[in-house]
PDB file of C-alpha atoms in Angstrom:
ATOM      1  CA  MET A   1     -10.145  44.611 -10.600  1.00  0.00           C
ATOM      2  CA  ASN A   2      -9.089  40.973 -10.961  1.00  0.00           C
ATOM      3  CA  SER A   3      -6.451  41.293  -8.180  1.00  0.00           C
ATOM      4  CA  ARG A   4      -9.021  42.571  -5.809  1.00  0.00           C
ATOM      5  CA  ALA A   5     -11.231  39.569  -6.318  1.00  0.00           C
ATOM      6  CA  GLU A   6      -8.333  37.200  -5.880  1.00  0.00           C
ATOM      7  CA  ALA A   7      -7.316  39.111  -2.646  1.00  0.00           C
ATOM      8  CA  ARG A   8     -10.882  38.897  -1.311  1.00  0.00           C
ATOM      9  CA  GLY A   9     -11.141  35.180  -2.238  1.00  0.00           C
ATOM     10  CA  SER A  10      -7.842  34.509  -0.698  1.00  0.00           C
ATOM     11  CA  GLY A  11      -8.836  36.211   2.531  1.00  0.00           C
ATOM     12  CA  LEU A  12     -12.099  34.240   2.474  1.00  0.00           C
ATOM     13  CA  ASP A  13     -10.178  31.049   1.874  1.00  0.00           C
ATOM     14  CA  THR A  14      -7.982  31.843   4.875  1.00  0.00           C
ATOM     15  CA  ALA A  15     -10.999  32.384   7.099  1.00  0.00           C
ATOM     16  CA  LYS A  16     -12.658  29.161   5.839  1.00  0.00           C
ATOM     17  CA  LEU A  17      -9.470  27.233   6.574  1.00  0.00           C
ATOM     18  CA  SER A  18      -9.162  28.745  10.025  1.00  0.00           C
ATOM     19  CA  ILE A  19     -12.768  27.751  10.804  1.00  0.00           C
ATOM     20  CA  ALA A  20     -11.989  24.194   9.580  1.00  0.00           C
ATOM     21  CA  ALA A  21      -8.926  24.036  11.849  1.00  0.00           C
ATOM     22  CA  LEU A  22     -10.952  25.432  14.806  1.00  0.00           C
ATOM     23  CA  LEU A  23     -13.699  22.837  14.176  1.00  0.00           C
ATOM     24  CA  ILE A  24     -11.054  20.056  14.346  1.00  0.00           C
ATOM     25  CA  VAL A  25      -9.503  21.485  17.537  1.00  0.00           C
ATOM     26  CA  ALA A  26     -12.951  21.917  19.035  1.00  0.00           C
ATOM     27  CA  GLY A  27     -13.818  18.316  18.087  1.00  0.00           C
ATOM     28  CA  ILE A  28     -10.711  16.946  19.737  1.00  0.00           C
ATOM     29  CA  LEU A  29     -11.381  19.012  22.882  1.00  0.00           C
ATOM     30  CA  ALA A  30     -14.987  17.879  22.962  1.00  0.00           C
ATOM     31  CA  PHE A  31     -13.904  14.239  22.564  1.00  0.00           C
ATOM     32  CA  TYR A  32     -11.883  14.552  25.800  1.00  0.00           C
ATOM     33  CA  PHE A  33     -14.259  16.857  27.624  1.00  0.00           C
ATOM     34  CA  PHE A  34     -17.170  14.317  27.253  1.00  0.00           C
ATOM     35  CA  GLU A  35     -15.076  11.304  28.529  1.00  0.00           C
ATOM     36  CA  GLY A  36     -17.920  10.141  30.727  1.00  0.00           C
ATOM     37  CA  TYR A  37     -20.045   9.359  27.674  1.00  0.00           C
ATOM     38  CA  SER A  38     -19.676   6.190  25.518  1.00  0.00           C
ATOM     39  CA  VAL A  39     -16.654   6.077  23.345  1.00  0.00           C
ATOM     40  CA  LEU A  40     -18.771   5.235  20.383  1.00  0.00           C
ATOM     41  CA  LEU A  41     -20.871   8.460  20.729  1.00  0.00           C
ATOM     42  CA  ARG A  42     -17.677  10.478  21.118  1.00  0.00           C
ATOM     43  CA  VAL A  43     -16.069   8.994  18.002  1.00  0.00           C
ATOM     44  CA  ILE A  44     -19.203   9.590  15.991  1.00  0.00           C
ATOM     45  CA  GLY A  45     -19.357  13.193  17.161  1.00  0.00           C
ATOM     46  CA  LEU A  46     -15.659  13.612  16.367  1.00  0.00           C
ATOM     47  CA  LEU A  47     -16.211  12.120  12.878  1.00  0.00           C
ATOM     48  CA  VAL A  48     -19.270  14.494  12.246  1.00  0.00           C
ATOM     49  CA  ILE A  49     -17.189  17.404  13.295  1.00  0.00           C
ATOM     50  CA  VAL A  50     -14.211  16.367  11.161  1.00  0.00           C
ATOM     51  CA  GLY A  51     -16.659  15.860   8.226  1.00  0.00           C
ATOM     52  CA  ALA A  52     -17.907  19.422   8.637  1.00  0.00           C
ATOM     53  CA  ALA A  53     -14.374  20.721   8.823  1.00  0.00           C
ATOM     54  CA  VAL A  54     -13.502  18.844   5.579  1.00  0.00           C
ATOM     55  CA  ALA A  55     -16.589  20.294   3.982  1.00  0.00           C
ATOM     56  CA  VAL A  56     -15.718  23.792   4.873  1.00  0.00           C
ATOM     57  CA  ALA A  57     -12.125  23.213   3.798  1.00  0.00           C
ATOM     58  CA  TYR A  58     -13.318  21.848   0.517  1.00  0.00           C
ATOM     59  CA  ARG A  59     -15.038  25.079  -0.315  1.00  0.00           C
ATOM     60  CA  THR A  60     -11.714  26.879  -0.560  1.00  0.00           C
ATOM     61  CA  GLU A  61      -9.269  27.018  -3.573  1.00  0.00           C
ATOM     62  CA  PRO A  62      -6.632  24.907  -1.726  1.00  0.00           C
ATOM     63  CA  GLY A  63      -9.260  22.433  -0.843  1.00  0.00           C
ATOM     64  CA  ARG A  64     -10.418  21.998  -4.422  1.00  0.00           C
ATOM     65  CA  THR A  65      -6.819  21.805  -5.492  1.00  0.00           C
ATOM     66  CA  LEU A  66      -6.117  19.011  -3.019  1.00  0.00           C
ATOM     67  CA  TRP A  67      -9.274  17.193  -4.119  1.00  0.00           C
ATOM     68  CA  GLN A  68      -8.172  17.285  -7.718  1.00  0.00           C
ATOM     69  CA  PHE A  69      -4.779  16.090  -6.795  1.00  0.00           C
ATOM     70  CA  ALA A  70      -6.348  13.061  -4.959  1.00  0.00           C
ATOM     71  CA  MET A  71      -8.489  12.283  -7.980  1.00  0.00           C
ATOM     72  CA  ASP A  72      -5.456  12.574 -10.316  1.00  0.00           C
ATOM     73  CA  SER A  73      -3.548  10.271  -7.876  1.00  0.00           C
ATOM     74  CA  ARG A  74      -6.282   7.681  -8.021  1.00  0.00           C
ATOM     75  CA  MET A  75      -6.260   7.721 -11.811  1.00  0.00           C
ATOM     76  CA  GLU A  76      -2.442   7.237 -11.887  1.00  0.00           C
ATOM     77  CA  VAL A  77      -2.744   4.313  -9.397  1.00  0.00           C
ATOM     78  CA  ARG A  78      -5.095   2.610 -11.792  1.00  0.00           C
ATOM     79  CA  LYS A  79      -2.585   3.011 -14.644  1.00  0.00           C
ATOM     80  CA  VAL A  80       0.149   1.228 -12.687  1.00  0.00           C
ATOM     81  CA  VAL A  81       0.918  -2.367 -13.808  1.00  0.00           C
ATOM     82  CA  TRP A  82       0.955  -4.319 -10.606  1.00  0.00           C
ATOM     83  CA  PRO A  83       3.013  -7.515 -10.303  1.00  0.00           C
ATOM     84  CA  SER A  84       1.316 -10.879 -10.189  1.00  0.00           C
ATOM     85  CA  ARG A  85       1.059 -12.930  -7.070  1.00  0.00           C
ATOM     86  CA  GLN A  86       3.819 -15.264  -8.381  1.00  0.00           C
ATOM     87  CA  GLU A  87       6.222 -12.369  -9.114  1.00  0.00           C
ATOM     88  CA  THR A  88       5.568 -10.803  -5.694  1.00  0.00           C
ATOM     89  CA  LEU A  89       6.271 -14.161  -3.958  1.00  0.00           C
ATOM     90  CA  GLN A  90       9.400 -14.753  -6.025  1.00  0.00           C
ATOM     91  CA  THR A  91      10.747 -11.208  -5.276  1.00  0.00           C
ATOM     92  CA  THR A  92       9.935 -11.625  -1.584  1.00  0.00           C
ATOM     93  CA  LEU A  93      11.770 -14.899  -1.381  1.00  0.00           C
ATOM     94  CA  ILE A  94      14.779 -13.584  -3.188  1.00  0.00           C
ATOM     95  CA  VAL A  95      14.937 -10.637  -0.649  1.00  0.00           C
ATOM     96  CA  ILE A  96      14.591 -13.004   2.248  1.00  0.00           C
ATOM     97  CA  VAL A  97      17.417 -15.259   1.049  1.00  0.00           C
ATOM     98  CA  MET A  98      19.689 -12.220   0.272  1.00  0.00           C
ATOM     99  CA  VAL A  99      19.118 -10.871   3.770  1.00  0.00           C
ATOM    100  CA  LEU A 100      20.135 -14.265   5.203  1.00  0.00           C
ATOM    101  CA  ILE A 101      23.153 -14.446   3.010  1.00  0.00           C
ATOM    102  CA  VAL A 102      24.350 -10.988   3.951  1.00  0.00           C
ATOM    103  CA  GLY A 103      23.630 -11.617   7.510  1.00  0.00           C
ATOM    104  CA  LEU A 104      25.725 -14.823   7.392  1.00  0.00           C
ATOM    105  CA  ILE A 105      28.588 -12.974   5.730  1.00  0.00           C
ATOM    106  CA  LEU A 106      28.510 -10.184   8.251  1.00  0.00           C
ATOM    107  CA  TRP A 107      28.417 -12.790  11.158  1.00  0.00           C
ATOM    108  CA  LEU A 108      31.486 -14.541   9.702  1.00  0.00           C
ATOM    109  CA  PHE A 109      33.273 -11.193   9.139  1.00  0.00           C
ATOM    110  CA  ASP A 110      32.532 -10.314  12.808  1.00  0.00           C
ATOM    111  CA  MET A 111      33.834 -13.722  13.929  1.00  0.00           C
ATOM    112  CA  VAL A 112      37.067 -13.222  12.135  1.00  0.00           C
ATOM    113  CA  LEU A 113      37.536  -9.721  13.486  1.00  0.00           C
ATOM    114  CA  MET A 114      36.809 -10.909  16.898  1.00  0.00           C
ATOM    115  CA  ALA A 115      39.334 -13.755  16.588  1.00  0.00           C
ATOM    116  CA  ILE A 116      41.931 -11.303  15.309  1.00  0.00           C
ATOM    117  CA  LEU A 117      41.257  -8.907  18.136  1.00  0.00           C
ATOM    118  CA  ARG A 118      41.448 -11.593  20.866  1.00  0.00           C
ATOM    119  CA  PHE A 119      44.775 -12.727  19.318  1.00  0.00           C
ATOM    120  CA  LEU A 120      46.169  -9.198  19.341  1.00  0.00           C
ATOM    121  CA  THR A 121      44.982  -8.306  22.891  1.00  0.00           C
ATOM    122  CA  GLY A 122      45.937 -11.829  24.274  1.00  0.00           C
ATOM    123  CA  GLN A 123      42.449 -12.471  25.659  1.00  0.00           C
ATOM    124  CA  GLY A 124      41.665 -15.565  23.829  1.00  0.00           C
ATOM    125  CA  GLY A 125      44.096 -17.943  25.203  1.00  0.00           C
TER     126      GLY A 125
END
């Protein structure tokens, strides 16, 4: 009995997700079909259609699962200890200095290899 309810719900979820996808496709097609109208009106219409598609998709089990995941993600982001402005600036400067140092080392290495190559091929002299 329970498996039948899950199967019916799953089929209904598939239908709802299909409707949501069709709404998004229809919104995109309408956006380009009405290109003679103001861009503002077309964007508002597209946003309304996408909002309707999201509302339909939210009514499915995968939609509710995705929403719960988003809420849990927000909670985890709040728990993160973010670095201070000074720590961020110091780390950024260290990265910039290291990139310059490594670039200089690679440039010098390239110059030495080119000098050796010119010497071996006889093109430098």
